[in-house]
Amino acid sequence: THFHETMFYHKCNNILSRLEIITLMEHVDYTASRADEDNSNRDMYPLNLNDKISTVDKLILDIRDGPAAHFNIDISGLYLYMTYNIDREGYYIEPHTDYPTSTLFGQIYCPVANSDNLYEKYGTAFYSPDLKVMEYGKYKSGCGYFLKPTKQSFHGLKDVITEPRYSFLLDFVTPQQLKDEDYNLKYCIQV
């Protein structure tokens, strides 16, 4: 169908190794929790991207040459804001779009244990405009997806989770989006 030709998401397998995930977790600021309006069962902690993390530099290049190129988005000059998220028991999020809060949005999963049984159940569902599930992104360490936020880029987690789900959220934003979303520049880097 025409909708599939203009797909709004790009799934990534093994975009981060386990070692890279651990390296990134060393830069999480657990004293600066960011509230999540959608659901009280999510804790969001920003990463100190100004620490000059080589893993982030490599990740940005991989995103530039992968998902950003797929969507024909030039991320040069955009700001990256990244959080470490812990979705706790009871978390779910209805189908929604992130339009227009980001230019490019991504989620990379980082489960601590082997979670083969949670691949689909805790992965992100991608929906058609009439809110039918088209596909799932696997909840598997180092895997994830990137979205080009539009009014049609519906995604969510329809099942209420029964054990913690861990991930990084990445927002590539323009200076205006940075201001509109009130991101703390202390945690942002310009790409």
mmCIF file of N, CA, C and O in Angstrom, residues 29-84:
data_model
loop_
_atom_site.group_PDB
_atom_site.id
_atom_site.type_symbol
_atom_site.label_atom_id
_atom_site.label_comp_id
_atom_site.label_asym_id
_atom_site.label_seq_id
_atom_site.Cartn_x
_atom_site.Cartn_y
_atom_site.Cartn_z
ATOM 1 N N ASP A 29 22.370 10.681 34.796
ATOM 2 C CA ASP A 29 22.256 11.514 35.998
ATOM 3 C C ASP A 29 20.972 11.118 36.730
ATOM 4 O O ASP A 29 19.885 11.577 36.393
ATOM 5 N N TYR A 30 21.121 10.276 37.733
ATOM 6 C CA TYR A 30 19.963 9.775 38.475
ATOM 7 C C TYR A 30 19.405 10.810 39.451
ATOM 8 O O TYR A 30 18.383 10.579 40.068
ATOM 9 N N THR A 31 20.063 11.960 39.574
ATOM 10 C CA THR A 31 19.559 13.014 40.469
ATOM 11 C C THR A 31 18.605 13.956 39.736
ATOM 12 O O THR A 31 17.981 14.809 40.361
ATOM 13 N N ALA A 32 18.506 13.817 38.417
ATOM 14 C CA ALA A 32 17.711 14.761 37.621
ATOM 15 C C ALA A 32 16.592 14.043 36.884
ATOM 16 O O ALA A 32 16.535 14.041 35.667
ATOM 17 N N SER A 33 15.705 13.433 37.619
ATOM 18 C CA SER A 33 14.604 12.708 37.002
ATOM 19 C C SER A 33 13.700 13.670 36.240
ATOM 20 O O SER A 33 13.403 14.756 36.719
ATOM 21 N N ARG A 34 13.284 13.259 35.058
ATOM 22 C CA ARG A 34 12.360 14.064 34.259
ATOM 23 C C ARG A 34 10.986 13.412 34.334
ATOM 24 O O ARG A 34 10.846 12.217 34.088
ATOM 25 N N ALA A 35 10.005 14.185 34.684
ATOM 26 C CA ALA A 35 8.649 13.640 34.816
ATOM 27 C C ALA A 35 8.123 13.205 33.460
ATOM 28 O O ALA A 35 8.412 13.825 32.445
ATOM 29 N N ASP A 36 7.372 12.158 33.460
ATOM 30 C CA ASP A 36 6.701 11.701 32.250
ATOM 31 C C ASP A 36 5.209 11.861 32.471
ATOM 32 O O ASP A 36 4.635 11.243 33.354
ATOM 33 N N GLU A 37 4.584 12.715 31.680
ATOM 34 C CA GLU A 37 3.167 13.041 31.867
ATOM 35 C C GLU A 37 2.263 11.865 31.511
ATOM 36 O O GLU A 37 1.158 11.752 31.995
ATOM 37 N N ASP A 38 2.740 10.984 30.627
ATOM 38 C CA ASP A 38 1.869 9.935 30.106
ATOM 39 C C ASP A 38 1.509 8.881 31.144
ATOM 40 O O ASP A 38 0.423 8.340 31.137
ATOM 41 N N ASN A 39 2.448 8.566 32.011
ATOM 42 C CA ASN A 39 2.220 7.432 32.886
ATOM 43 C C ASN A 39 3.156 7.545 34.081
ATOM 44 O O ASN A 39 4.348 7.759 33.924
ATOM 45 N N SER A 40 2.613 7.411 35.274
ATOM 46 C CA SER A 40 3.429 7.586 36.480
ATOM 47 C C SER A 40 4.363 6.401 36.716
ATOM 48 O O SER A 40 5.185 6.447 37.618
ATOM 49 N N ASN A 41 4.261 5.361 35.911
ATOM 50 C CA ASN A 41 5.107 4.185 36.093
ATOM 51 C C ASN A 41 6.381 4.241 35.259
ATOM 52 O O ASN A 41 7.000 3.225 35.013
ATOM 53 N N ARG A 42 6.776 5.430 34.811
ATOM 54 C CA ARG A 42 8.015 5.580 34.039
ATOM 55 C C ARG A 42 8.915 6.583 34.728
ATOM 56 O O ARG A 42 8.492 7.677 35.069
ATOM 57 N N ASP A 43 10.175 6.182 34.914
ATOM 58 C CA ASP A 43 11.200 7.097 35.415
ATOM 59 C C ASP A 43 12.143 7.412 34.268
ATOM 60 O O ASP A 43 12.580 6.505 33.544
ATOM 61 N N MET A 44 12.440 8.708 34.072
ATOM 62 C CA MET A 44 13.293 9.155 32.971
ATOM 63 C C MET A 44 14.456 9.950 33.554
ATOM 64 O O MET A 44 14.250 10.903 34.293
ATOM 65 N N TYR A 45 15.688 9.534 33.204
ATOM 66 C CA TYR A 45 16.885 10.201 33.712
ATOM 67 C C TYR A 45 17.750 10.642 32.547
ATOM 68 O O TYR A 45 18.067 9.829 31.672
ATOM 69 N N PRO A 46 18.154 11.915 32.511
ATOM 70 C CA PRO A 46 18.963 12.390 31.388
ATOM 71 C C PRO A 46 20.399 11.863 31.442
ATOM 72 O O PRO A 46 20.921 11.574 32.517
ATOM 73 N N LEU A 47 21.018 11.770 30.273
ATOM 74 C CA LEU A 47 22.435 11.431 30.188
ATOM 75 C C LEU A 47 23.236 12.727 30.099
ATOM 76 O O LEU A 47 22.806 13.680 29.438
ATOM 77 N N ASN A 48 24.380 12.745 30.754
ATOM 78 C CA ASN A 48 25.297 13.889 30.666
ATOM 79 C C ASN A 48 26.067 13.787 29.351
ATOM 80 O O ASN A 48 27.200 13.319 29.318
ATOM 81 N N LEU A 49 25.436 14.209 28.271
ATOM 82 C CA LEU A 49 26.069 14.081 26.951
ATOM 83 C C LEU A 49 27.267 15.005 26.805
ATOM 84 O O LEU A 49 28.119 14.790 25.952
ATOM 85 N N ASN A 50 27.357 16.030 27.632
ATOM 86 C CA ASN A 50 28.500 16.941 27.569
ATOM 87 C C ASN A 50 29.768 16.316 28.138
ATOM 88 O O ASN A 50 30.817 16.950 28.144
ATOM 89 N N ASP A 51 29.695 15.078 28.608
ATOM 90 C CA ASP A 51 30.872 14.370 29.122
ATOM 91 C C ASP A 51 31.822 13.925 28.006
ATOM 92 O O ASP A 51 32.856 13.347 28.297
ATOM 93 N N LYS A 52 31.470 14.149 26.762
ATOM 94 C CA LYS A 52 32.274 13.683 25.623
ATOM 95 C C LYS A 52 32.424 12.166 25.658
ATOM 96 O O LYS A 52 33.459 11.625 26.027
ATOM 97 N N ILE A 53 31.388 11.482 25.272
ATOM 98 C CA ILE A 53 31.329 10.013 25.331
ATOM 99 C C ILE A 53 31.569 9.462 23.927
ATOM 100 O O ILE A 53 30.793 9.729 23.006
ATOM 101 N N SER A 54 32.628 8.692 23.756
ATOM 102 C CA SER A 54 32.953 8.171 22.417
ATOM 103 C C SER A 54 31.836 7.271 21.882
ATOM 104 O O SER A 54 31.579 7.242 20.677
ATOM 105 N N THR A 55 31.150 6.554 22.769
ATOM 106 C CA THR A 55 30.027 5.714 22.339
ATOM 107 C C THR A 55 28.926 6.564 21.701
ATOM 108 O O THR A 55 28.303 6.158 20.721
ATOM 109 N N VAL A 56 28.696 7.769 22.236
ATOM 110 C CA VAL A 56 27.678 8.666 21.673
ATOM 111 C C VAL A 56 28.124 9.156 20.300
ATOM 112 O O VAL A 56 27.331 9.213 19.368
ATOM 113 N N ASP A 57 29.415 9.479 20.164
ATOM 114 C CA ASP A 57 29.937 9.913 18.866
ATOM 115 C C ASP A 57 29.708 8.838 17.803
ATOM 116 O O ASP A 57 29.252 9.130 16.694
ATOM 117 N N LYS A 58 30.017 7.585 18.149
ATOM 118 C CA LYS A 58 29.826 6.469 17.211
ATOM 119 C C LYS A 58 28.334 6.280 16.914
ATOM 120 O O LYS A 58 27.946 6.083 15.769
ATOM 121 N N LEU A 59 27.510 6.369 17.950
ATOM 122 C CA LEU A 59 26.072 6.204 17.789
ATOM 123 C C LEU A 59 25.501 7.264 16.841
ATOM 124 O O LEU A 59 24.693 6.957 15.963
ATOM 125 N N ILE A 60 25.938 8.503 17.003
ATOM 126 C CA ILE A 60 25.470 9.594 16.131
ATOM 127 C C ILE A 60 25.822 9.299 14.672
ATOM 128 O O ILE A 60 24.998 9.483 13.771
ATOM 129 N N LEU A 61 27.047 8.822 14.428
ATOM 130 C CA LEU A 61 27.447 8.478 13.058
ATOM 131 C C LEU A 61 26.583 7.341 12.506
ATOM 132 O O LEU A 61 26.149 7.387 11.353
ATOM 133 N N ASP A 62 26.323 6.327 13.343
ATOM 134 C CA ASP A 62 25.487 5.205 12.902
ATOM 135 C C ASP A 62 24.062 5.671 12.591
ATOM 136 O O ASP A 62 23.443 5.189 11.642
ATOM 137 N N ILE A 63 23.560 6.597 13.381
ATOM 138 C CA ILE A 63 22.209 7.132 13.154
ATOM 139 C C ILE A 63 22.194 7.998 11.899
ATOM 140 O O ILE A 63 21.285 7.912 11.081
ATOM 141 N N ARG A 64 23.227 8.813 11.735
ATOM 142 C CA ARG A 64 23.314 9.679 10.543
ATOM 143 C C ARG A 64 23.296 8.844 9.270
ATOM 144 O O ARG A 64 22.593 9.161 8.306
ATOM 145 N N ASP A 65 24.087 7.739 9.272
ATOM 146 C CA ASP A 65 24.211 6.908 8.071
ATOM 147 C C ASP A 65 23.105 5.869 7.939
ATOM 148 O O ASP A 65 22.963 5.253 6.892
ATOM 149 N N GLY A 66 22.326 5.659 9.018
ATOM 150 C CA GLY A 66 21.246 4.664 8.994
ATOM 151 C C GLY A 66 19.882 5.323 8.980
ATOM 152 O O GLY A 66 19.408 5.759 7.927
ATOM 153 N N PRO A 67 19.245 5.428 10.149
ATOM 154 C CA PRO A 67 17.876 5.961 10.199
ATOM 155 C C PRO A 67 17.722 7.370 9.617
ATOM 156 O O PRO A 67 16.772 7.619 8.878
ATOM 157 N N ALA A 68 18.644 8.285 9.933
ATOM 158 C CA ALA A 68 18.507 9.659 9.420
ATOM 159 C C ALA A 68 18.589 9.671 7.896
ATOM 160 O O ALA A 68 17.803 10.352 7.229
ATOM 161 N N ALA A 69 19.525 8.885 7.341
ATOM 162 C CA ALA A 69 19.639 8.793 5.877
ATOM 163 C C ALA A 69 18.387 8.150 5.282
ATOM 164 O O ALA A 69 17.900 8.585 4.236
ATOM 165 N N HIS A 70 17.855 7.140 5.963
ATOM 166 C CA HIS A 70 16.632 6.465 5.509
ATOM 167 C C HIS A 70 15.489 7.467 5.350
ATOM 168 O O HIS A 70 14.699 7.369 4.411
ATOM 169 N N PHE A 71 15.403 8.415 6.288
ATOM 170 C CA PHE A 71 14.336 9.415 6.244
ATOM 171 C C PHE A 71 14.746 10.691 5.502
ATOM 172 O O PHE A 71 13.975 11.639 5.440
ATOM 173 N N ASN A 72 15.976 10.707 5.004
ATOM 174 C CA ASN A 72 16.495 11.900 4.322
ATOM 175 C C ASN A 72 16.486 13.113 5.262
ATOM 176 O O ASN A 72 16.085 14.214 4.875
ATOM 177 N N ILE A 73 16.904 12.890 6.508
ATOM 178 C CA ILE A 73 17.000 13.959 7.507
ATOM 179 C C ILE A 73 18.474 14.249 7.756
ATOM 180 O O ILE A 73 19.243 13.335 8.058
ATOM 181 N N ASP A 74 18.849 15.500 7.622
ATOM 182 C CA ASP A 74 20.214 15.915 7.952
ATOM 183 C C ASP A 74 20.225 16.286 9.427
ATOM 184 O O ASP A 74 19.598 17.262 9.833
ATOM 185 N N ILE A 75 20.935 15.490 10.236
ATOM 186 C CA ILE A 75 20.942 15.763 11.674
ATOM 187 C C ILE A 75 22.033 16.761 12.079
ATOM 188 O O ILE A 75 22.098 17.146 13.243
ATOM 189 N N SER A 76 22.845 17.190 11.124
ATOM 190 C CA SER A 76 23.890 18.170 11.433
ATOM 191 C C SER A 76 23.257 19.439 11.991
ATOM 192 O O SER A 76 22.298 19.960 11.424
ATOM 193 N N GLY A 77 23.784 19.915 13.105
ATOM 194 C CA GLY A 77 23.269 21.140 13.704
ATOM 195 C C GLY A 77 22.102 20.930 14.655
ATOM 196 O O GLY A 77 21.735 21.833 15.401
ATOM 197 N N LEU A 78 21.489 19.731 14.625
ATOM 198 C CA LEU A 78 20.423 19.442 15.573
ATOM 199 C C LEU A 78 21.030 19.179 16.954
ATOM 200 O O LEU A 78 22.221 18.914 17.075
ATOM 201 N N TYR A 79 20.206 19.252 17.971
ATOM 202 C CA TYR A 79 20.640 18.923 19.326
ATOM 203 C C TYR A 79 20.140 17.532 19.671
ATOM 204 O O TYR A 79 19.029 17.154 19.307
ATOM 205 N N LEU A 80 20.982 16.780 20.390
ATOM 206 C CA LEU A 80 20.581 15.462 20.873
ATOM 207 C C LEU A 80 20.339 15.545 22.369
ATOM 208 O O LEU A 80 21.171 16.046 23.119
ATOM 209 N N TYR A 81 19.164 15.073 22.778
ATOM 210 C CA TYR A 81 18.807 14.935 24.188
ATOM 211 C C TYR A 81 18.473 13.467 24.385
ATOM 212 O O TYR A 81 17.708 12.889 23.607
ATOM 213 N N MET A 82 19.047 12.859 25.407
ATOM 214 C CA MET A 82 18.917 11.424 25.585
ATOM 215 C C MET A 82 18.573 11.111 27.029
ATOM 216 O O MET A 82 19.158 11.690 27.946
ATOM 217 N N THR A 83 17.615 10.207 27.241
ATOM 218 C CA THR A 83 17.266 9.795 28.594
ATOM 219 C C THR A 83 17.367 8.280 28.719
ATOM 220 O O THR A 83 17.221 7.544 27.734
ATOM 221 N N TYR A 84 17.619 7.847 29.947
ATOM 222 C CA TYR A 84 17.560 6.429 30.302
ATOM 223 C C TYR A 84 16.213 6.240 30.979
ATOM 224 O O TYR A 84 15.869 6.971 31.910
#
